[in-house]
Coordinates of N, CA and C in Angstrom, one line a residue:
M1 N -2.7 -42.4 2.6 CA -3.2 -42.0 2.7 C -4.4 -41.7 1.6
K2 N -5.6 -42.7 1.8 CA -6.5 -41.6 0.8 C -6.4 -40.2 -0.8
Q3 N -6.8 -40.0 -1.3 CA -6.9 -39.1 -2.3 C -7.7 -38.0 -1.2
A4 N -9.0 -38.0 -1.2 CA -9.7 -37.2 -1.3 C -9.0 -36.8 0.7
Q5 N -8.5 -37.4 1.0 CA -8.7 -37.5 3.3 C -7.5 -36.2 2.5
Q6 N -6.7 -36.7 1.7 CA -4.8 -36.0 1.8 C -5.4 -34.7 0.9
M7 N -6.4 -34.2 0.2 CA -6.4 -33.0 0.1 C -7.2 -32.1 0.5
S8 N -7.8 -32.4 1.2 CA -8.4 -31.8 2.9 C -7.4 -31.9 4.4
L9 N -6.9 -32.5 4.0 CA -5.7 -32.3 5.2 C -5.0 -31.1 5.4
Q10 N -4.8 -31.2 6.8 CA -4.2 -29.1 7.3 C -3.9 -29.6 8.6
I11 N -1.8 -29.7 8.8 CA -1.7 -29.8 9.4 C -0.9 -28.2 10.1
A12 N -0.5 -28.1 11.1 CA -0.5 -27.1 11.3 C 0.9 -26.7 12.6
I13 N 1.6 -26.1 12.5 CA 3.8 -26.6 13.3 C 3.6 -24.9 13.3
D14 N 3.6 -25.1 14.2 CA 3.9 -23.5 15.5 C 5.1 -23.3 16.2
G15 N 5.7 -22.8 16.8 CA 6.5 -22.6 17.9 C 7.5 -21.6 17.6
P16 N 8.7 -21.5 18.1 CA 9.8 -20.0 18.5 C 9.6 -20.6 17.2
A17 N 11.4 -19.0 17.0 CA 13.1 -19.3 15.9 C 13.2 -20.1 16.5
G18 N 13.7 -21.0 14.5 CA 14.7 -21.6 15.4 C 14.7 -23.1 16.1
A19 N 13.1 -23.5 15.9 CA 12.8 -24.4 16.9 C 12.9 -25.8 15.7
G20 N 13.4 -25.3 14.3 CA 13.0 -25.8 13.3 C 11.8 -26.2 12.5
K21 N 11.2 -25.1 12.3 CA 9.3 -25.5 11.9 C 9.7 -25.6 10.2
S22 N 10.1 -24.4 9.8 CA 10.1 -24.6 8.4 C 10.8 -25.5 8.0
T23 N 12.1 -26.3 8.8 CA 12.1 -27.4 7.7 C 12.1 -28.4 7.7
V24 N 11.2 -28.6 8.7 CA 10.1 -30.4 8.6 C 9.0 -29.8 8.5
A25 N 8.7 -28.3 8.6 CA 7.2 -28.4 7.7 C 7.7 -28.8 6.1
K26 N 8.4 -28.0 5.1 CA 8.8 -28.5 4.3 C 8.6 -30.0 4.2
L27 N 9.3 -30.8 4.9 CA 9.8 -31.9 4.6 C 8.8 -33.1 4.9
V28 N 7.8 -32.3 5.8 CA 6.2 -33.2 6.0 C 5.9 -33.4 5.0
A29 N 5.2 -31.5 4.5 CA 5.0 -31.6 3.3 C 5.2 -32.5 1.5
K30 N 6.5 -31.8 1.8 CA 7.0 -32.8 0.7 C 6.3 -34.4 0.4
Q31 N 6.6 -35.3 2.0 CA 6.3 -36.7 2.1 C 5.0 -36.7 1.4
L32 N 4.5 -35.8 2.1 CA 2.9 -36.6 2.0 C 2.1 -36.0 1.0
N33 N 3.4 -35.4 0.5 CA 2.5 -34.7 -1.3 C 0.8 -33.2 -1.1
L34 N 1.6 -32.6 -0.1 CA 0.9 -31.5 0.5 C 1.6 -29.7 0.2
F35 N 0.5 -28.9 0.2 CA 1.0 -27.7 -0.1 C 2.3 -26.9 1.6
Y36 N 3.2 -26.4 0.8 CA 3.5 -26.3 2.2 C 3.4 -24.7 2.5
V37 N 3.4 -23.8 3.6 CA 2.8 -21.7 3.2 C 3.9 -22.4 4.1
D38 N 4.8 -21.7 4.5 CA 5.6 -20.6 5.0 C 4.8 -18.9 5.4
T39 N 4.1 -19.4 6.6 CA 3.3 -18.2 6.9 C 4.0 -16.7 7.2
G40 N 5.9 -17.5 8.5 CA 7.1 -16.5 8.7 C 7.5 -15.4 7.1
A41 N 7.1 -16.0 6.1 CA 7.9 -15.0 5.1 C 7.3 -14.1 4.6
M42 N 5.2 -14.7 5.5 CA 3.6 -13.4 4.3 C 4.5 -11.9 5.4
Y43 N 4.9 -12.1 7.0 CA 4.5 -11.4 7.9 C 6.3 -10.7 7.5
R44 N 7.7 -11.3 7.2 CA 8.9 -10.7 6.5 C 8.6 -9.7 5.2
A45 N 7.6 -9.9 4.2 CA 7.8 -9.4 3.3 C 6.0 -8.4 3.7
I46 N 5.6 -7.9 4.7 CA 5.1 -7.1 5.3 C 5.8 -5.2 5.5
A47 N 7.0 -6.5 6.3 CA 8.4 -5.8 7.1 C 9.6 -5.1 6.2
Y48 N 9.6 -6.3 4.6 CA 10.4 -5.7 3.7 C 9.3 -4.4 3.3
K49 N 8.3 -4.6 2.5 CA 8.0 -3.4 2.2 C 7.4 -2.3 2.8
A50 N 7.3 -1.9 4.1 CA 7.5 -1.2 4.5 C 8.7 -0.4 5.0
L51 N 9.9 -0.9 4.9 CA 11.0 -0.5 4.8 C 12.0 0.2 3.9
K52 N 11.1 -0.7 2.9 CA 11.3 -0.3 1.4 C 10.7 1.3 1.0
N53 N 9.3 1.0 2.1 CA 8.9 2.6 1.4 C 9.2 3.7 2.9
G54 N 10.1 3.8 3.9 CA 10.7 3.5 3.9 C 9.5 4.6 5.6
I55 N 8.7 3.8 5.7 CA 7.6 3.8 7.1 C 8.1 3.3 8.5
L56 N 8.3 4.5 9.6 CA 9.2 3.8 10.9 C 7.5 2.3 10.8
L57 N 8.7 1.5 11.1 CA 7.6 0.5 11.8 C 7.3 1.0 13.1
E58 N 7.2 1.0 14.2 CA 6.2 1.9 14.8 C 5.1 2.6 14.6
D59 N 4.7 3.0 13.9 CA 4.4 3.7 13.0 C 3.2 2.4 12.6
E60 N 2.1 2.3 13.4 CA 1.2 0.7 13.5 C -0.1 1.0 11.5
L61 N -0.3 2.7 11.9 CA -1.3 3.0 10.9 C -0.7 2.5 10.0
S62 N 0.0 2.8 9.2 CA 0.4 3.4 8.5 C 0.9 2.4 7.6
V63 N 1.8 1.0 8.8 CA 2.2 -0.3 8.7 C 0.7 -0.6 8.4
S64 N -0.4 -0.8 8.7 CA -1.7 -1.1 8.5 C -1.6 -1.6 7.3
Q65 N -2.1 -0.4 6.9 CA -2.5 0.7 5.7 C -1.9 -0.1 4.9
I66 N -0.6 -0.2 4.4 CA 0.2 -1.2 3.2 C -0.4 -2.7 3.5
A67 N -0.3 -3.2 4.7 CA -0.5 -4.3 4.5 C -2.2 -4.8 3.9
K68 N -3.4 -4.0 4.3 CA -4.4 -4.1 3.9 C -4.0 -4.3 2.3
T69 N -3.5 -3.7 1.6 CA -3.2 -3.4 0.2 C -2.7 -4.5 -0.8
T70 N -1.3 -5.4 0.6 CA -0.4 -6.4 0.1 C -1.0 -6.8 -1.2
E71 N -0.5 -7.2 -2.0 CA -0.9 -9.5 -2.4 C 0.4 -9.8 -2.2
I72 N 0.3 -11.6 -1.1 CA 1.2 -12.1 -1.3 C 1.3 -13.3 -2.0
I73 N 1.9 -13.9 -2.8 CA 1.4 -14.8 -3.2 C 2.6 -15.7 -2.8
L74 N 2.8 -17.3 -2.4 CA 3.7 -17.6 -2.4 C 3.6 -19.4 -3.8
D75 N 5.0 -19.6 -4.1 CA 4.9 -19.9 -5.3 C 4.7 -22.1 -4.5
H76 N 3.6 -22.7 -5.1 CA 3.5 -24.4 -4.2 C 5.4 -25.2 -5.3
S77 N 5.7 -24.5 -5.6 CA 6.7 -25.4 -6.8 C 7.7 -25.6 -5.3
E78 N 9.2 -26.0 -6.1 CA 10.0 -26.7 -5.1 C 10.7 -25.0 -5.1
E79 N 10.7 -24.6 -5.6 CA 11.2 -22.8 -5.6 C 10.9 -22.2 -4.7
R80 N 9.8 -22.7 -3.9 CA 9.3 -22.0 -3.2 C 9.2 -20.0 -3.2
V81 N 8.7 -19.6 -4.6 CA 9.6 -18.0 -4.6 C 8.5 -17.5 -3.4
V82 N 8.6 -16.5 -2.9 CA 7.3 -15.6 -2.2 C 7.5 -14.1 -2.7
W83 N 6.5 -13.2 -3.5 CA 5.5 -12.2 -4.6 C 5.3 -11.3 -3.5
C84 N 5.7 -11.0 -3.3 CA 4.7 -9.7 -2.8 C 4.9 -8.3 -4.2
D85 N 3.3 -8.2 -4.3 CA 2.8 -7.0 -5.4 C 4.1 -7.5 -6.5
G86 N 3.7 -8.5 -6.9 CA 4.6 -9.5 -8.5 C 6.6 -8.9 -8.2
E87 N 6.2 -8.9 -7.1 CA 8.4 -8.5 -6.7 C 8.9 -9.9 -5.9
N88 N 9.9 -10.8 -6.7 CA 10.5 -11.6 -6.2 C 10.7 -10.8 -5.2
V89 N 10.4 -11.8 -3.9 CA 11.8 -11.0 -2.3 C 11.7 -12.3 -1.6
T90 N 12.0 -13.2 -2.1 CA 12.6 -14.8 -1.7 C 13.6 -14.0 -0.9
L91 N 14.8 -13.9 -1.5 CA 16.0 -13.8 -0.8 C 15.9 -12.3 0.3
A92 N 15.4 -11.1 -0.5 CA 15.5 -10.1 0.4 C 14.5 -10.2 2.1
I93 N 13.7 -11.2 2.2 CA 13.3 -10.8 3.3 C 13.8 -11.8 4.2
R94 N 15.5 -12.9 4.2 CA 15.9 -13.5 5.0 C 17.1 -12.7 5.1
K95 N 16.8 -10.8 5.5 CA 18.2 -10.7 5.5 C 17.7 -9.8 7.4
P96 N 19.5 -10.1 7.5 CA 19.0 -9.5 9.6 C 17.6 -8.7 9.9
E97 N 18.2 -7.4 8.7 CA 17.2 -6.6 9.1 C 15.6 -6.3 9.3
I98 N 15.6 -7.5 8.5 CA 13.9 -8.2 8.3 C 13.9 -9.1 9.6
S99 N 14.3 -9.8 9.7 CA 14.3 -10.8 11.4 C 13.9 -9.8 12.1
R100 N 14.8 -8.5 12.4 CA 14.5 -8.2 13.8 C 13.8 -7.5 14.0
A101 N 12.8 -6.8 12.1 CA 11.4 -5.4 12.2 C 10.3 -6.3 12.4
V102 N 10.7 -7.6 12.1 CA 9.0 -8.4 11.5 C 8.7 -8.5 12.8
S103 N 8.6 -9.0 14.3 CA 8.0 -9.4 15.0 C 7.4 -8.0 15.6
I104 N 8.1 -6.9 14.9 CA 6.9 -5.3 15.5 C 5.8 -5.1 14.5
V105 N 5.8 -5.3 13.5 CA 4.6 -5.7 12.1 C 3.8 -6.5 12.6
A106 N 4.1 -7.8 13.1 CA 3.4 -9.1 13.8 C 2.8 -8.1 14.4
A107 N 2.9 -7.6 15.3 CA 2.2 -7.4 16.2 C 0.8 -6.5 16.5
Y108 N 0.6 -5.9 14.7 CA 0.1 -5.3 14.9 C -1.4 -5.4 14.5
V109 N -2.6 -5.9 14.9 CA -3.8 -5.9 14.1 C -4.0 -6.3 12.6
G110 N -4.3 -4.7 12.4 CA -4.4 -5.0 11.6 C -3.2 -5.4 9.6
V111 N -2.2 -5.9 10.2 CA -1.3 -6.6 9.8 C -1.7 -8.2 9.5
R112 N -2.1 -8.8 11.3 CA -2.3 -10.0 11.3 C -4.2 -9.9 10.4
E113 N -4.6 -9.2 11.1 CA -6.1 -9.7 9.8 C -5.7 -9.4 9.3
R114 N -5.2 -9.1 8.0 CA -4.7 -9.3 6.7 C -4.1 -10.9 6.3
L115 N -3.0 -10.5 7.1 CA -2.1 -12.3 6.3 C -3.7 -13.1 6.7
V116 N -4.3 -13.5 7.8 CA -4.8 -14.6 8.4 C -6.0 -14.6 7.0
E117 N -6.5 -13.7 6.8 CA -7.1 -14.1 5.1 C -6.4 -14.5 4.4
L118 N -5.0 -13.8 3.5 CA -4.3 -14.9 2.8 C -4.2 -16.1 3.3
Q119 N -3.4 -16.0 4.1 CA -2.7 -17.3 5.0 C -4.6 -18.5 4.7
R120 N -5.4 -18.3 5.0 CA -6.9 -19.1 4.5 C -6.4 -19.5 3.3
R121 N -6.8 -18.6 2.8 CA -6.6 -18.0 1.2 C -6.0 -19.7 0.5
E122 N -4.8 -19.5 1.3 CA -3.8 -20.3 0.5 C -4.6 -22.0 0.9
A123 N -5.1 -22.1 2.4 CA -5.1 -23.5 2.8 C -6.5 -23.5 1.7
T124 N -7.1 -22.7 1.3 CA -8.6 -24.1 0.2 C -7.6 -24.3 -1.3
R125 N -6.5 -24.2 -1.2 CA -6.1 -24.0 -2.4 C -5.6 -26.2 -2.6
G126 N -5.8 -26.5 -1.1 CA -5.6 -28.7 -1.7 C -4.7 -28.2 0.2
G127 N -4.6 -29.8 0.3 CA -4.3 -30.1 2.0 C -2.6 -29.2 2.3
V128 N -2.7 -28.8 3.1 CA -2.1 -27.6 3.9 C -0.9 -28.3 4.5
V129 N 0.9 -28.2 5.0 CA 1.2 -28.1 6.1 C 2.1 -26.4 6.3
M130 N 0.8 -26.2 7.0 CA 1.4 -24.6 7.7 C 2.2 -24.2 8.7
D131 N 3.3 -23.2 9.0 CA 3.4 -23.3 9.8 C 3.6 -21.9 10.5
G132 N 4.0 -21.7 11.6 CA 4.1 -19.9 12.1 C 3.9 -20.1 13.6
R133 N 3.4 -19.1 14.0 CA 3.4 -19.2 15.5 C 2.3 -19.2 16.1
D134 N 0.9 -19.0 15.1 CA -0.7 -19.0 15.4 C -1.7 -20.0 14.5
I135 N -1.0 -20.8 14.3 CA -1.3 -21.4 13.0 C -2.6 -22.0 13.8
G136 N -2.1 -23.1 14.4 CA -2.8 -24.0 14.9 C -4.1 -22.7 16.6
T137 N -3.4 -22.3 16.7 CA -4.7 -21.3 18.1 C -5.4 -20.3 16.9
H138 N -5.6 -20.3 15.9 CA -5.8 -18.4 14.7 C -6.2 -19.1 14.1
V139 N -5.3 -19.4 13.5 CA -6.1 -19.0 11.7 C -6.1 -20.4 11.0
L140 N -5.9 -22.3 12.0 CA -6.1 -23.1 11.0 C -6.5 -24.1 12.3
P141 N -7.8 -23.4 13.3 CA -7.9 -23.5 14.5 C -8.5 -25.3 14.3
E142 N -9.0 -25.5 13.5 CA -10.4 -26.8 13.3 C -9.0 -28.1 11.9
A143 N -7.9 -27.4 12.6 CA -6.8 -28.5 11.3 C -6.3 -30.2 12.0
N144 N -6.4 -30.8 11.1 CA -5.8 -32.6 11.3 C -5.8 -32.2 12.4
L145 N -4.2 -31.7 12.3 CA -3.1 -32.0 13.3 C -2.7 -30.7 13.8
K146 N -2.4 -30.6 14.7 CA -1.2 -29.3 15.7 C 0.0 -29.7 16.6
I147 N 1.0 -28.7 15.9 CA 2.6 -29.6 16.2 C 2.9 -28.3 16.9
F148 N 3.3 -28.2 17.9 CA 3.8 -27.1 18.7 C 5.6 -27.7 18.9
L149 N 6.4 -27.0 18.0 CA 7.9 -27.5 17.9 C 8.6 -26.3 18.7
T150 N 9.4 -27.1 19.5 CA 10.1 -26.1 20.5 C 11.6 -26.3 20.5
A151 N 12.2 -26.0 21.1 CA 14.0 -27.0 21.4 C 14.3 -25.7 22.4
T152 N 15.7 -26.1 23.5 CA 16.4 -25.0 24.1 C 16.7 -23.6 23.3
P153 N 17.2 -22.6 24.3 CA 17.3 -21.5 23.7 C 18.4 -21.4 23.0
T154 N 19.7 -22.3 23.2 CA 21.0 -22.4 23.7 C 20.4 -22.4 21.6
E155 N 20.0 -23.7 21.4 CA 20.1 -24.7 20.6 C 19.2 -24.3 19.0
R156 N 18.4 -23.3 19.8 CA 17.6 -22.8 18.2 C 18.5 -21.3 17.7
A157 N 19.5 -20.7 19.1 CA 19.6 -20.2 18.3 C 21.3 -20.4 17.8
R158 N 22.0 -21.3 18.1 CA 22.6 -22.1 16.8 C 22.4 -22.4 15.9
R159 N 20.8 -22.7 15.5 CA 20.7 -23.3 14.3 C 20.7 -22.2 13.3
R160 N 19.8 -21.1 13.8 CA 19.8 -19.1 12.9 C 21.3 -19.2 12.5
W161 N 22.2 -19.1 13.5 CA 23.2 -18.9 13.6 C 24.1 -19.6 11.9
M162 N 23.7 -20.7 11.7 CA 24.3 -21.8 11.1 C 23.7 -21.3 9.9
E163 N 22.6 -21.5 9.9 CA 21.7 -20.6 8.3 C 22.3 -19.4 8.0
L164 N 22.9 -18.7 9.0 CA 22.9 -16.9 8.1 C 24.6 -17.5 8.3
V165 N 24.9 -18.2 8.3 CA 27.0 -18.5 7.8 C 26.9 -18.7 6.7
K166 N 26.0 -20.2 6.9 CA 25.1 -21.0 5.0 C 25.3 -19.6 4.2
A167 N 24.4 -18.9 4.8 CA 24.1 -17.9 3.7 C 24.8 -16.2 3.5
G168 N 26.4 -16.5 4.0 CA 27.3 -16.1 3.9 C 27.0 -14.7 4.9
K169 N 26.5 -14.3 4.9 CA 26.1 -13.4 6.5 C 27.4 -13.9 7.8
N170 N 28.4 -12.7 8.1 CA 29.3 -12.9 9.5 C 28.1 -12.2 10.1
I171 N 27.5 -13.0 11.0 CA 27.3 -12.2 12.1 C 27.6 -13.2 13.6
P172 N 28.0 -12.7 14.9 CA 28.7 -13.0 15.8 C 27.1 -14.0 16.2
L173 N 27.1 -15.1 17.2 CA 26.1 -16.1 17.1 C 25.5 -15.3 18.6
E174 N 26.9 -14.7 19.4 CA 25.9 -13.7 20.5 C 24.5 -12.7 20.3
E175 N 25.1 -11.7 18.5 CA 24.2 -11.0 18.5 C 23.3 -12.0 17.9
V176 N 23.0 -12.9 17.4 CA 21.7 -14.4 16.7 C 21.1 -14.3 18.1
A177 N 21.6 -14.8 19.2 CA 21.3 -14.9 20.5 C 19.8 -14.2 21.2
H178 N 20.7 -12.6 21.0 CA 20.3 -11.9 21.3 C 19.0 -11.3 20.8
D179 N 19.3 -11.1 19.4 CA 17.9 -11.0 18.5 C 16.9 -12.1 19.2
M180 N 17.6 -13.3 19.0 CA 15.8 -14.2 18.8 C 15.4 -14.3 20.5
K181 N 16.4 -13.8 21.5 CA 15.4 -13.7 22.7 C 14.5 -12.8 22.8
Q182 N 15.1 -11.5 22.0 CA 14.2 -10.1 21.7 C 12.6 -11.0 21.1
R183 N 13.0 -11.4 20.1 CA 11.8 -12.1 19.4 C 10.8 -12.9 20.0
D184 N 11.5 -14.0 20.9 CA 10.3 -14.6 22.0 C 10.1 -13.9 23.0
R185 N 10.6 -12.8 23.3 CA 10.0 -11.7 24.4 C 8.2 -11.0 23.3
Q186 N 8.7 -10.6 22.5 CA 7.8 -10.0 21.2 C 5.9 -10.8 21.0
D187 N 6.7 -12.1 20.7 CA 5.3 -13.2 20.1 C 4.6 -13.5 21.5
I188 N 5.7 -13.5 22.2 CA 5.1 -14.5 23.8 C 3.6 -13.1 24.2
E189 N 4.6 -12.3 24.7 CA 3.6 -11.1 24.6 C 2.5 -9.8 24.1
R190 N 3.0 -10.7 22.7 CA 2.1 -9.3 22.3 C 0.5 -9.6 22.1
K191 N -0.2 -8.9 22.7 CA -2.2 -9.0 22.7 C -2.5 -9.5 21.8
V192 N -2.1 -9.4 20.8 CA -3.0 -10.6 19.0 C -2.6 -11.7 19.4
S193 N -3.3 -12.8 19.3 CA -2.8 -13.9 19.2 C -1.2 -14.6 19.2
P194 N -1.2 -14.1 20.7 CA 0.9 -14.9 21.0 C 0.3 -16.1 20.7
L195 N 2.0 -16.1 20.9 CA 2.1 -17.4 21.2 C 2.8 -18.6 21.7
E196 N 1.5 -19.4 22.0 CA 1.5 -19.8 22.9 C 1.1 -21.7 22.2
P197 N 1.2 -22.4 22.5 CA 0.6 -24.2 21.9 C -0.9 -24.1 21.9
A198 N -1.7 -24.8 20.7 CA -3.3 -24.8 20.8 C -3.6 -25.9 22.1
Q199 N -4.8 -25.7 22.7 CA -4.4 -26.5 23.6 C -4.4 -28.3 23.8
D200 N -4.8 -28.7 22.1 CA -5.1 -29.5 21.4 C -3.7 -30.6 20.9
A201 N -3.0 -29.0 20.8 CA -1.2 -29.7 20.0 C -0.6 -30.5 20.4
V202 N 0.2 -31.2 19.9 CA 1.2 -32.5 20.6 C 2.2 -31.1 20.1
I203 N 3.1 -31.7 21.5 CA 4.8 -30.6 22.1 C 5.9 -31.6 21.9
L204 N 6.7 -31.2 20.3 CA 7.7 -31.8 20.4 C 8.9 -31.4 20.9
D205 N 10.0 -31.3 21.4 CA 11.2 -30.8 21.8 C 12.3 -31.0 20.7
T206 N 12.8 -30.7 19.8 CA 13.4 -31.1 18.8 C 14.7 -30.9 19.0
T207 N 15.4 -30.5 19.9 CA 16.8 -30.8 20.8 C 17.1 -32.6 21.0
G208 N 18.2 -31.7 20.6 CA 18.8 -34.0 19.9 C 18.1 -34.1 19.2
Y209 N 17.5 -34.2 18.5 CA 16.6 -34.9 17.9 C 17.2 -35.0 15.5
S210 N 17.2 -35.4 14.9 CA 17.1 -35.1 13.8 C 16.2 -34.9 12.8
V211 N 16.5 -34.0 12.2 CA 15.3 -34.1 11.5 C 14.0 -34.4 10.5
E212 N 15.2 -36.0 10.3 CA 14.9 -37.1 9.9 C 14.3 -37.2 10.5
G213 N 14.7 -37.7 12.2 CA 13.5 -38.1 13.2 C 11.8 -37.4 12.8
M214 N 12.3 -36.2 13.7 CA 11.3 -35.5 13.6 C 10.2 -35.3 12.6
V215 N 10.6 -35.3 11.3 CA 9.2 -35.9 10.2 C 8.8 -36.8 9.9
A216 N 9.5 -38.0 10.6 CA 8.8 -39.2 10.7 C 7.7 -39.4 11.4
K217 N 8.2 -38.9 13.0 CA 7.6 -38.5 14.3 C 6.1 -37.9 13.2
I218 N 6.4 -36.8 12.7 CA 4.9 -36.0 13.1 C 4.5 -37.0 11.4
V219 N 4.7 -37.1 11.0 CA 4.2 -38.5 9.6 C 3.2 -39.8 10.1
A220 N 4.8 -40.1 11.0 CA 3.1 -41.1 12.1 C 2.3 -40.6 13.0
L221 N 2.4 -39.2 13.2 CA 1.3 -38.9 14.1 C -0.2 -38.5 13.2
T222 N 0.0 -38.6 11.8 CA -1.1 -37.5 10.6 C -1.9 -39.1 10.6
Q223 N -1.1 -40.4 10.7 CA -1.6 -41.6 9.8 C -2.5 -42.1 11.6
E224 N -1.9 -41.8 13.2 CA -2.7 -42.3 13.8 C -3.9 -41.3 14.1
D225 N -3.9 -40.3 13.2 CA -4.7 -39.9 13.1 C -6.0 -40.6 12.4
E226 N -5.8 -41.2 11.1 CA -7.0 -41.6 11.0 C -7.5 -42.5 10.6
K227 N -6.9 -43.5 12.6 CA -7.4 -44.5 12.5 C -9.0 -44.7 13.8

């Protein structure tokens, strides 16, 4: 890939929770020497800040107000540190209570407007692989390649449960599956930028596929796009 093309390349990877977006996006970015932008971490940071400040998640006005003044910076190094108003929140935003809260704040217009602004700012730093739920449809509608990753609900719940177990969190698989089902419903039914594939997205089912195989497939698609 020519350097000029690489510096402007934008890859949007969307899909529901547990589809493998973040894992695949990080590896695609690394292989193509692009920046990885985890937009989900940005929404988690807003949920974390709201809870930390004692704001009721159902109070849309208050949550939107704090979002407007929140600065979120993603470290594009190997550490991938997430900074929220100068605080390292990388680990804190992965707690189960944040996972349950994030869909609520992500549905608010004020929150989405602010974070889309920050996400597009990240995309100006060079070629990017950006994952989320509305990247191809709203954040980067002109992306060079749009991918929609999915998997069976059972497989997605199992993957998320394994992540939590590895992180030392003892949470029943049934609880993880229930939370994920609720998250899916909220993402699909929200009025602002609902979860759905872009019309020109390539839909890939990751069930039964290795991470390496999926990464290779997406990298191959970027090469086809150049022809």
